[in-house]
Amino acid sequence: MSIALSSALRPALSVFAALAMAVLAACSKGDAGKPAAAAAQAHLPTVGVLTVQLGDVGVATELPGRLEASRSADVRARAGGVVLKRLFEEGSSVKAGQALFRMDDSTYADSAATAQAQLAKAQANWAVADAKLKRYQPMAEKNIVSKQDFDLVLATERAAAADLQAAKAQLANAQTNLNRTTISAPISGHIGRALVSEGDLLSANDATVVARVQQTETLYINFTQSAAQVLQMRRDLAAGALQRANGAEAAAVRVVLDDGSIYPNAGRLLFTDMAVDEATGQVKLRAEVPNPQNLLLPGLFVKVRIEQASVPNAVLVPQQAITRGAQSDAVLVVNKDGSFAPRTVQIAKGMGTDWVVTGGLANGEQGLVSGQMTLMPGVEQAQTVPYADLLKHERAALAAPAAASASSAQPASAPKS
C-alpha cells in the first residue's frame, strides 16, 4: 500500500540517514556481541512515528480574517492654504479637537476683519433706524405723522435689522473659515505619520488626507464563513457546544498570529451579516478583540479561532499520516517488531494541519507519520524514530546554513595592537 508524502516533509528525508547512523552507532556500542543483528538493522528504513495518547481534544474552527480599527478618521483640510507647521508627534495619542496642523491664515484673518467692520456698520445703521422708529411710533398712534411716513420708517428699520443679521452671518462664516486654518483631530486615538509637510498647498475642495487617527484599544476582525457553517454555528451556540465570551451571549474567539502563537486576550463574535453573498455563498462576520497594549495593528491578517466543545477519547494526527479514501481512511500502524500494516480510522474533522481521529487507534500504538517513501515494495519492517525528534532535526538543519551565512557576513574584527 503506497501513501503519498507531502512535499513539505521531503526535506526531513535527508535527516533519516543521519538518525539511522546514530541509532546504529548506539546499538554497536551497547551490544557489540551481535554484529549480525546490527547489520540487519542497518538495512531497515527509518520512519517517523507518533505515539497515540487518547484524551480530550479541543476542537476549533480557524478562519482567515483581517484586523480593523474600531474607529478610524481621515483628517482632511477644510480650508485652502499653505501648511505652516505640524503640531503633533507622529505615532502619538491625540485627543478630539487637538490641533494637528496650522495653515497660513492671513487671507482669512483679513476677511474676518472686513466682516467685523461690516457688522459694526450694520449695527450703527440699525441703531439709527430703530431710534427713528421709536420716535415715530407714538406720533403715528396719535395721527401726528402720516401713515405713509410711518410705513417708510418701519420698512427702513426692518431693512437695517436684516442687514445686521446678514453681517452677523458673514462674520460667523469668516470666523469659521479662519478657525479651519487650524486642522484638528476629529476623534481621540492614535495618529500615524503626517501625510503632508510644511509648505504644501492644500485646497478646501481637495480630498487630500493629511493624517489618520485610529482607535486601537479595541479592534474588529472581519472574516467570512459559508452559510451552512454559520447556520451550524448558531445551532452549536444555542446548544452550548461553543465556548461563550465572558458575560456575553456570544461565541468566544481567539486570534492566531502568523507565528502560530495565540493572542492572550480573548474576543467575542459580534454579529453575522443578514444576507448571503450570492456569488460566493459566504456570510460576512465580525468579531471584536481587546487590544489594551496595542500589540495588534489594524490591517494585519490573522486567523480567527472559534473554539468548540472538546472531543473525548480522540487524538490529533498530522494530515500527511492519513490516507483518505472514498470508502474509508487509513493510517499505517508500526508494531513493536518493526512490522507495519494499514489501520482504518475514523475522522471527526480537521483542525489546522491535523485530523481529529476519534476511532481506530489505541493508547500506546505508533502511527507512521513520515518516511512512507522509504517503504519500498518488499520492505516488511522499519525502525522508528519519534516524529517530534525528526522535526527538531529538520529545523536545525534548515537553520544551520542561515546561521553560517550570517556569521560569515559579519566583518572581521581588527587585530589588537
PDB file of N, CA and C in Angstrom, residues 350-386:
ATOM      1  N   GLY A 350     -11.117  18.256  10.591  1.00  0.00           N
ATOM      2  CA  GLY A 350      -9.768  18.764  10.526  1.00  0.00           C
ATOM      3  C   GLY A 350      -9.593  19.973  11.431  1.00  0.00           C
ATOM      4  N   MET A 351      -8.373  20.151  11.937  1.00  0.00           N
ATOM      5  CA  MET A 351      -8.052  21.312  12.755  1.00  0.00           C
ATOM      6  C   MET A 351      -6.629  21.735  12.440  1.00  0.00           C
ATOM      7  N   GLY A 352      -6.498  22.796  11.658  1.00  0.00           N
ATOM      8  CA  GLY A 352      -5.183  23.228  11.221  1.00  0.00           C
ATOM      9  C   GLY A 352      -4.561  22.224  10.271  1.00  0.00           C
ATOM     10  N   THR A 353      -3.371  21.718  10.607  1.00  0.00           N
ATOM     11  CA  THR A 353      -2.687  20.724   9.764  1.00  0.00           C
ATOM     12  C   THR A 353      -2.887  19.308  10.293  1.00  0.00           C
ATOM     13  N   ASP A 354      -3.826  19.125  11.212  1.00  0.00           N
ATOM     14  CA  ASP A 354      -4.075  17.815  11.809  1.00  0.00           C
ATOM     15  C   ASP A 354      -5.506  17.366  11.543  1.00  0.00           C
ATOM     16  N   TRP A 355      -5.705  16.040  11.707  1.00  0.00           N
ATOM     17  CA  TRP A 355      -7.042  15.458  11.729  1.00  0.00           C
ATOM     18  C   TRP A 355      -7.366  15.040  13.158  1.00  0.00           C
ATOM     19  N   VAL A 356      -8.619  15.226  13.539  1.00  0.00           N
ATOM     20  CA  VAL A 356      -9.081  14.751  14.841  1.00  0.00           C
ATOM     21  C   VAL A 356      -9.592  13.329  14.650  1.00  0.00           C
ATOM     22  N   VAL A 357      -8.814  12.341  15.118  1.00  0.00           N
ATOM     23  CA  VAL A 357      -9.147  10.923  14.949  1.00  0.00           C
ATOM     24  C   VAL A 357      -9.887  10.456  16.197  1.00  0.00           C
ATOM     25  N   THR A 358     -11.081   9.927  15.998  1.00  0.00           N
ATOM     26  CA  THR A 358     -11.919   9.502  17.124  1.00  0.00           C
ATOM     27  C   THR A 358     -12.054   7.989  17.233  1.00  0.00           C
ATOM     28  N   GLY A 359     -11.501   7.225  16.313  1.00  0.00           N
ATOM     29  CA  GLY A 359     -11.626   5.769  16.378  1.00  0.00           C
ATOM     30  C   GLY A 359     -10.597   5.081  15.513  1.00  0.00           C
ATOM     31  N   GLY A 360     -10.237   3.847  15.898  1.00  0.00           N
ATOM     32  CA  GLY A 360      -9.314   3.038  15.110  1.00  0.00           C
ATOM     33  C   GLY A 360      -7.941   2.924  15.701  1.00  0.00           C
ATOM     34  N   LEU A 361      -7.582   3.797  16.638  1.00  0.00           N
ATOM     35  CA  LEU A 361      -6.267   3.762  17.257  1.00  0.00           C
ATOM     36  C   LEU A 361      -6.407   3.586  18.763  1.00  0.00           C
ATOM     37  N   ALA A 362      -5.430   2.890  19.372  1.00  0.00           N
ATOM     38  CA  ALA A 362      -5.446   2.639  20.810  1.00  0.00           C
ATOM     39  C   ALA A 362      -4.238   3.303  21.455  1.00  0.00           C
ATOM     40  N   ASN A 363      -4.324   3.508  22.749  1.00  0.00           N
ATOM     41  CA  ASN A 363      -3.232   4.119  23.502  1.00  0.00           C
ATOM     42  C   ASN A 363      -1.950   3.314  23.347  1.00  0.00           C
ATOM     43  N   GLY A 364      -0.838   4.015  23.107  1.00  0.00           N
ATOM     44  CA  GLY A 364       0.458   3.368  23.000  1.00  0.00           C
ATOM     45  C   GLY A 364       0.825   2.918  21.609  1.00  0.00           C
ATOM     46  N   GLU A 365      -0.120   2.826  20.699  1.00  0.00           N
ATOM     47  CA  GLU A 365       0.205   2.432  19.329  1.00  0.00           C
ATOM     48  C   GLU A 365       0.970   3.550  18.626  1.00  0.00           C
ATOM     49  N   GLN A 366       1.749   3.137  17.621  1.00  0.00           N
ATOM     50  CA  GLN A 366       2.552   4.099  16.878  1.00  0.00           C
ATOM     51  C   GLN A 366       2.036   4.211  15.454  1.00  0.00           C
ATOM     52  N   GLY A 367       1.625   5.445  15.110  1.00  0.00           N
ATOM     53  CA  GLY A 367       1.175   5.705  13.752  1.00  0.00           C
ATOM     54  C   GLY A 367       2.301   6.306  12.930  1.00  0.00           C
ATOM     55  N   LEU A 368       2.485   5.805  11.721  1.00  0.00           N
ATOM     56  CA  LEU A 368       3.562   6.284  10.856  1.00  0.00           C
ATOM     57  C   LEU A 368       3.170   7.638  10.278  1.00  0.00           C
ATOM     58  N   VAL A 369       4.030   8.626  10.500  1.00  0.00           N
ATOM     59  CA  VAL A 369       3.740   9.986  10.051  1.00  0.00           C
ATOM     60  C   VAL A 369       4.580  10.361   8.842  1.00  0.00           C
ATOM     61  N   SER A 370       5.867  10.056   8.873  1.00  0.00           N
ATOM     62  CA  SER A 370       6.750  10.423   7.771  1.00  0.00           C
ATOM     63  C   SER A 370       7.679   9.267   7.452  1.00  0.00           C
ATOM     64  N   GLY A 371       8.215   9.280   6.233  1.00  0.00           N
ATOM     65  CA  GLY A 371       9.100   8.213   5.782  1.00  0.00           C
ATOM     66  C   GLY A 371       8.398   7.179   4.948  1.00  0.00           C
ATOM     67  N   GLN A 372       7.185   7.477   4.487  1.00  0.00           N
ATOM     68  CA  GLN A 372       6.456   6.499   3.688  1.00  0.00           C
ATOM     69  C   GLN A 372       7.192   6.134   2.389  1.00  0.00           C
ATOM     70  N   MET A 373       7.950   7.077   1.843  1.00  0.00           N
ATOM     71  CA  MET A 373       8.628   6.818   0.569  1.00  0.00           C
ATOM     72  C   MET A 373       9.764   5.805   0.724  1.00  0.00           C
ATOM     73  N   THR A 374      10.224   5.595   1.950  1.00  0.00           N
ATOM     74  CA  THR A 374      11.293   4.602   2.152  1.00  0.00           C
ATOM     75  C   THR A 374      10.766   3.179   2.215  1.00  0.00           C
ATOM     76  N   LEU A 375       9.445   3.019   2.318  1.00  0.00           N
ATOM     77  CA  LEU A 375       8.848   1.676   2.414  1.00  0.00           C
ATOM     78  C   LEU A 375       8.583   1.152   1.009  1.00  0.00           C
ATOM     79  N   MET A 376       9.648   0.730   0.358  1.00  0.00           N
ATOM     80  CA  MET A 376       9.549   0.220  -0.998  1.00  0.00           C
ATOM     81  C   MET A 376       8.894  -1.165  -0.989  1.00  0.00           C
ATOM     82  N   PRO A 377       8.400  -1.627  -2.136  1.00  0.00           N
ATOM     83  CA  PRO A 377       7.831  -2.975  -2.203  1.00  0.00           C
ATOM     84  C   PRO A 377       8.840  -4.019  -1.737  1.00  0.00           C
ATOM     85  N   GLY A 378       8.414  -4.914  -0.907  1.00  0.00           N
ATOM     86  CA  GLY A 378       9.273  -5.951  -0.350  1.00  0.00           C
ATOM     87  C   GLY A 378       9.786  -5.617   1.035  1.00  0.00           C
ATOM     88  N   VAL A 379       9.693  -4.360   1.471  1.00  0.00           N
ATOM     89  CA  VAL A 379      10.116  -3.977   2.819  1.00  0.00           C
ATOM     90  C   VAL A 379       9.002  -4.337   3.788  1.00  0.00           C
ATOM     91  N   GLU A 380       9.338  -5.108   4.785  1.00  0.00           N
ATOM     92  CA  GLU A 380       8.331  -5.576   5.734  1.00  0.00           C
ATOM     93  C   GLU A 380       8.515  -4.995   7.125  1.00  0.00           C
ATOM     94  N   GLN A 381       9.678  -4.406   7.407  1.00  0.00           N
ATOM     95  CA  GLN A 381       9.934  -3.856   8.722  1.00  0.00           C
ATOM     96  C   GLN A 381      10.618  -2.500   8.589  1.00  0.00           C
ATOM     97  N   ALA A 382      10.526  -1.713   9.663  1.00  0.00           N
ATOM     98  CA  ALA A 382      11.168  -0.403   9.690  1.00  0.00           C
ATOM     99  C   ALA A 382      11.567  -0.082  11.123  1.00  0.00           C
ATOM    100  N   GLN A 383      12.599   0.721  11.271  1.00  0.00           N
ATOM    101  CA  GLN A 383      12.961   1.192  12.600  1.00  0.00           C
ATOM    102  C   GLN A 383      12.352   2.579  12.794  1.00  0.00           C
ATOM    103  N   THR A 384      11.899   2.833  14.002  1.00  0.00           N
ATOM    104  CA  THR A 384      11.100   4.029  14.268  1.00  0.00           C
ATOM    105  C   THR A 384      11.897   5.088  15.022  1.00  0.00           C
ATOM    106  N   VAL A 385      11.559   6.329  14.748  1.00  0.00           N
ATOM    107  CA  VAL A 385      12.098   7.496  15.436  1.00  0.00           C
ATOM    108  C   VAL A 385      10.914   8.412  15.731  1.00  0.00           C
ATOM    109  N   PRO A 386      10.836   9.006  16.912  1.00  0.00           N
ATOM    110  CA  PRO A 386       9.724   9.924  17.193  1.00  0.00           C
ATOM    111  C   PRO A 386       9.659  11.049  16.167  1.00  0.00           C
TER     112      PRO A 386
END
